[in-house]
Tab-separated table of C-alpha atoms and ligand atoms in Angstrom:
chain	number	residue	atom	x	y	z
A	20	UNK	CA	0.000	0.000	0.000
A	21	UNK	CA	2.740	2.484	0.895
A	22	UNK	CA	4.332	2.295	-2.549
A	23	UNK	CA	1.146	2.893	-4.492
A	24	UNK	CA	-0.583	6.136	-5.232
A	25	UNK	CA	-3.560	6.650	-2.948
A	26	UNK	CA	-5.985	7.162	-5.858
A	27	UNK	CA	-9.043	7.402	-3.586
A	28	UNK	CA	-7.569	10.168	-1.449
A	29	UNK	CA	-6.328	12.048	-4.505
A	30	UNK	CA	-9.791	11.814	-6.120
A	31	UNK	CA	-11.415	13.007	-2.869
A	32	UNK	CA	-9.083	15.997	-2.637
A	33	UNK	CA	-9.819	16.944	-6.249
A	34	UNK	CA	-13.546	16.742	-5.398
A	35	UNK	CA	-13.042	18.907	-2.273
A	36	UNK	CA	-11.446	21.563	-4.459
A	37	UNK	CA	-14.460	21.517	-6.810
A	38	UNK	CA	-16.923	21.624	-3.907
A	39	UNK	CA	-14.999	24.123	-1.799
A	40	UNK	CA	-14.869	21.862	1.282
A	41	UNK	CA	-13.893	23.633	4.542
A	42	UNK	CA	-14.251	27.035	2.859
A	43	UNK	CA	-15.765	29.086	5.727
A	44	UNK	CA	-15.734	32.474	4.045
A	45	UNK	CA	-15.399	33.939	7.554
A	46	UNK	CA	-13.519	37.170	8.004
A	47	UNK	CA	-10.257	36.497	9.848
A	48	UNK	CA	-10.733	37.047	13.577
A	49	UNK	CA	-8.323	39.797	14.489
A	50	UNK	CA	-6.690	38.284	17.529
A	51	UNK	CA	-7.167	34.631	16.682
A	52	UNK	CA	-4.261	32.298	16.296
A	53	UNK	CA	-6.470	30.135	14.066
A	54	UNK	CA	-6.987	31.134	10.428
A	55	UNK	CA	-10.643	31.069	9.237
A	56	UNK	CA	-12.193	27.600	8.899
A	57	UNK	CA	-9.374	25.865	10.825
A	58	UNK	CA	-9.444	23.868	14.084
A	59	UNK	CA	-6.591	22.916	16.365
A	60	UNK	CA	-5.428	19.305	16.340
A	61	UNK	CA	-3.324	17.589	18.967
A	62	UNK	CA	-1.779	14.839	16.844
A	63	UNK	CA	0.070	15.264	13.568
A	64	UNK	CA	-1.962	13.692	10.725
A	65	UNK	CA	-0.170	12.109	7.746
A	66	UNK	CA	-1.213	13.272	4.271
A	67	UNK	CA	0.485	12.525	0.986
A	68	UNK	CA	-0.023	10.845	-2.375
A	69	UNK	CA	0.355	7.407	-0.799
A	70	UNK	CA	3.880	6.403	-1.716
A	71	UNK	CA	6.296	7.082	1.090
A	72	UNK	CA	9.824	6.956	-0.303
A	73	UNK	CA	12.534	5.554	1.934
A	74	UNK	CA	15.760	7.497	1.472
A	75	UNK	CA	18.747	6.221	3.489
A	76	UNK	CA	20.882	9.156	4.643
A	77	UNK	CA	23.872	7.863	2.658
A	78	UNK	CA	21.808	8.134	-0.546
A	79	UNK	CA	20.109	11.432	0.271
A	80	UNK	CA	21.081	14.521	-1.727
A	81	UNK	CA	19.519	17.926	-2.192
A	82	UNK	CA	19.994	19.565	-5.581
A	83	UNK	CA	19.605	23.305	-5.871
A	84	UNK	CA	19.497	24.514	-9.464
A	85	UNK	CA	18.332	27.270	-11.805
A	86	UNK	CA	18.879	31.008	-11.677
A	87	UNK	CA	21.482	31.107	-8.900
A	88	UNK	CA	25.167	32.000	-8.764
A	89	UNK	CA	26.138	28.780	-6.964
A	90	UNK	CA	24.188	25.670	-7.976
A	91	UNK	CA	24.858	22.894	-5.470
A	92	UNK	CA	24.271	19.345	-4.445
A	93	UNK	CA	24.332	18.778	-0.710
A	94	UNK	CA	24.961	15.361	0.756
A	95	UNK	CA	23.678	14.637	4.257
A	96	UNK	CA	27.105	15.653	5.678
A	97	UNK	CA	27.118	18.911	3.687
A	98	UNK	CA	23.622	19.678	4.937
A	99	UNK	CA	24.521	18.926	8.565
A	100	UNK	CA	27.634	21.101	8.285
A	101	UNK	CA	25.468	24.207	7.691
A	102	UNK	CA	24.552	26.461	10.612
A	103	UNK	CA	21.515	24.955	12.343
A	104	UNK	CA	18.455	26.778	13.636
A	105	UNK	CA	15.339	25.921	15.631
A	106	UNK	CA	12.096	27.674	14.762
A	107	UNK	CA	8.791	27.354	16.598
A	108	UNK	CA	5.774	27.626	14.312
A	109	UNK	CA	2.100	26.741	13.835
A	110	UNK	CA	1.140	24.683	10.773
A	111	UNK	CA	-2.146	25.009	8.884
A	112	UNK	CA	-3.381	22.243	6.570
A	113	UNK	CA	-6.002	22.954	3.902
A	114	UNK	CA	-8.008	19.943	5.162
A	115	UNK	CA	-8.737	22.216	8.167
A	116	UNK	CA	-6.400	21.038	10.935
A	117	UNK	CA	-3.829	23.308	12.520
A	118	UNK	CA	-0.963	22.084	14.671
A	119	UNK	CA	0.477	24.517	17.201
A	120	UNK	CA	3.984	25.081	18.479
A	121	UNK	CA	6.076	22.594	16.497
A	122	UNK	CA	9.784	23.185	17.040
A	123	UNK	CA	11.465	22.682	13.680
A	124	UNK	CA	15.212	22.117	13.400
A	125	UNK	CA	17.333	22.448	10.282
A	126	UNK	CA	18.908	24.948	7.898
A	127	UNK	CA	17.210	28.308	7.490
A	128	UNK	CA	15.985	29.506	4.106
A	129	UNK	CA	18.059	32.630	4.670
A	130	UNK	CA	21.190	30.461	4.938
A	131	UNK	CA	20.395	28.548	1.746
A	132	UNK	CA	19.835	31.842	-0.090
A	133	UNK	CA	23.124	33.209	1.237
A	134	UNK	CA	24.951	30.148	-0.139
A	135	UNK	CA	23.291	29.811	-3.566
A	136	UNK	CA	22.862	33.557	-4.268
A	137	UNK	CA	19.739	33.896	-6.450
A	138	UNK	CA	20.168	35.979	-9.591
A	139	UNK	CA	17.985	39.048	-10.077
A	140	UNK	CA	15.725	37.151	-12.508
A	141	UNK	CA	14.910	34.431	-9.976
A	142	UNK	CA	11.357	35.033	-8.760
A	143	UNK	CA	9.877	31.580	-8.090
A	144	UNK	CA	10.881	28.285	-6.518
A	145	UNK	CA	9.788	24.821	-7.570
A	146	UNK	CA	10.286	21.992	-5.084
A	147	UNK	CA	10.500	18.409	-6.358
A	148	UNK	CA	10.286	15.420	-4.064
A	149	UNK	CA	11.403	11.802	-4.050
A	150	UNK	CA	7.761	10.697	-4.531
A	151	UNK	CA	7.528	12.931	-7.656
A	152	UNK	CA	5.376	15.500	-5.829
A	153	UNK	CA	5.972	19.142	-6.763
A	154	UNK	CA	4.946	22.478	-5.297
A	155	UNK	CA	5.756	26.111	-6.085
A	156	UNK	CA	6.236	29.292	-4.036
A	157	UNK	CA	7.401	32.811	-4.846
A	158	UNK	CA	10.984	33.490	-3.754
A	159	UNK	CA	9.610	36.293	-1.576
A	160	UNK	CA	7.621	33.712	0.456
A	161	UNK	CA	10.612	31.415	0.856
A	162	UNK	CA	12.865	34.306	1.867
A	163	UNK	CA	11.294	34.691	5.313
A	164	UNK	CA	12.560	34.383	8.878
A	165	UNK	CA	10.349	31.424	9.785
A	166	UNK	CA	11.176	29.272	6.730
A	167	UNK	CA	13.654	26.402	6.912
A	168	UNK	CA	14.718	23.074	5.450
A	169	UNK	CA	13.788	20.930	8.416
A	170	UNK	CA	15.212	17.594	9.498
A	171	UNK	CA	13.745	17.523	12.975
A	172	UNK	CA	10.520	18.172	14.827
A	173	UNK	CA	10.368	18.668	18.586
A	174	UNK	CA	13.970	17.510	18.884
A	175	UNK	CA	13.609	14.268	16.939
A	176	UNK	CA	14.358	13.443	13.288
A	177	UNK	CA	11.318	13.922	11.048
A	178	UNK	CA	10.198	10.372	10.348
A	179	UNK	CA	9.575	8.877	6.953
A	180	UNK	CA	5.767	9.312	7.223
A	181	UNK	CA	6.196	13.053	7.673
A	182	UNK	CA	8.730	13.595	4.911
A	183	UNK	CA	12.128	12.854	6.431
A	184	UNK	CA	15.059	13.091	5.954
A	185	UNK	CA	14.317	16.713	4.979
A	186	UNK	CA	11.350	18.872	4.085
A	187	UNK	CA	10.966	22.624	3.810
A	188	UNK	CA	8.616	24.150	6.376
A	189	UNK	CA	6.825	27.298	5.211
A	190	UNK	CA	4.509	28.100	8.134
A	191	UNK	CA	2.741	31.114	6.615
A	192	UNK	CA	1.311	28.995	3.751
A	193	UNK	CA	-1.023	25.977	3.773
A	194	UNK	CA	0.966	22.862	4.505
A	195	UNK	CA	0.817	21.394	0.986
A	196	UNK	CA	3.452	24.032	0.101
A	197	UNK	CA	5.861	22.236	2.473
A	198	UNK	CA	7.152	19.377	0.297
A	199	UNK	CA	7.931	16.136	2.122
A	200	UNK	CA	11.047	14.143	1.032
A	201	UNK	CA	12.414	17.160	-0.846
A	202	UNK	CA	14.933	16.248	-3.527
A	203	UNK	CA	15.517	19.445	-5.495
A	204	UNK	CA	14.771	23.129	-5.483
A	205	UNK	CA	14.792	25.081	-8.754
A	206	UNK	CA	14.983	28.874	-8.927
A	207	UNK	CA	12.941	30.097	-11.903
A	208	UNK	CA	11.915	33.326	-13.609
A	209	UNK	CA	8.400	32.009	-14.302
A	210	UNK	CA	5.934	30.406	-11.921
A	211	UNK	CA	5.416	26.689	-12.460
A	212	UNK	CA	2.322	25.369	-10.633
A	213	UNK	CA	2.858	22.130	-8.730
A	214	UNK	CA	0.881	18.949	-8.118
A	215	UNK	CA	-2.081	20.388	-6.181
A	216	UNK	CA	-1.845	23.818	-7.780
A	217	UNK	CA	-2.923	22.257	-11.116
A	218	UNK	CA	-5.667	20.241	-9.385
A	219	UNK	CA	-7.892	22.988	-8.066
A	220	UNK	CA	-5.790	24.274	-5.168
A	221	UNK	CA	-4.903	27.959	-4.831
A	222	UNK	CA	-1.558	29.065	-6.210
A	223	UNK	CA	-0.806	31.415	-3.289
A	224	UNK	CA	-2.189	29.344	-0.365
A	225	UNK	CA	-2.309	31.985	2.376
A	226	UNK	CA	-4.433	30.514	5.213
A	227	UNK	CA	-5.156	33.976	6.650
A	228	UNK	CA	-6.834	34.897	3.343
A	229	UNK	CA	-8.381	31.416	3.178
A	230	UNK	CA	-6.790	30.796	-0.217
A	231	UNK	CA	-7.758	27.102	-0.339
A	232	UNK	CA	-8.958	26.648	-3.899
A	233	UNK	CA	-8.467	28.311	-7.258
B	14	LIG	N1	6.424	14.952	-1.278
B	14	LIG	C1	5.218	15.260	-0.849
B	14	LIG	N2	5.061	16.343	-0.065
B	14	LIG	C2	3.849	16.676	0.389
B	14	LIG	C3	2.710	15.933	0.030
B	14	LIG	C4	2.901	14.793	-0.796
B	14	LIG	O1	1.965	14.068	-1.176
B	14	LIG	N3	4.167	14.490	-1.211
B	14	LIG	N4	1.482	16.322	0.516
B	14	LIG	C5	1.334	17.693	0.969
B	14	LIG	C6	0.125	17.874	1.717
B	14	LIG	S1	-1.308	17.960	0.816
B	14	LIG	C7	0.133	18.084	3.071
B	14	LIG	S2	-1.249	18.520	3.898
B	14	LIG	C8	1.365	17.918	3.865
B	14	LIG	C9	1.138	16.871	4.932
B	14	LIG	O2	2.301	16.649	5.683
B	14	LIG	P1	2.228	15.598	6.876
B	14	LIG	O3	1.848	14.264	6.281
B	14	LIG	O4	3.566	15.597	7.493
B	14	LIG	O5	1.165	16.089	7.809
B	14	LIG	O6	2.464	17.534	3.063
B	14	LIG	C10	2.512	18.144	1.805
B	14	LIG	N5	3.741	17.777	1.183
B	15	LIG	MO1	-2.984	18.724	2.305
């Protein structure tokens, strides 16, 4: 089961986009920590396309390509040798759960940007994952203080179910923008919509604006 696409879940999520499931239309509550239409969850649900790639650390690499001065391939050792940060953040999933106060450990987006040096034309990022998933964000959304390439959660390695060895965490966007099992990051001058972005999900994905569906 874990190596097959979860066709039923994918079909359901495409239907939710057509039907606008969980779309509250509520105005954001000024002081609320919860974006409109969300509820707090205590566990951490698992959501993906169904195939959960297993990537031994010795085989893991991260490729960073495109419109940057210094394209690179990091091995696990290269990645660990970068300055490490811990960032506490809330996560908001489009299926309406929000998880509070995760402590994410890894390499900050700011550090990656400092190393690769995006060219002036670079405006968008495309993440590709070991399960062939893709998702896109503007460079301006990646270049934020709370964004990182995370390898740990609450002090422990992110497990395979949740996208380990490494996944970006972009707390200010719905969680589908945080690619599990990330394999490459391309810096582009044009926006290239990813897996869910071409299947009815909003390109920008700001939970505070309730940008669930396109
Ligand atoms: N590689 C990959 N990343 C992915 C997905 C996926 O199917 N494959 N699903 C996305 C979606 S829709 C969500 S809600 C979150 C879920 O992450 P979790 O399973 O750790 O909660 O991962 C996102 N990143
Ligand atoms: Mo999702």
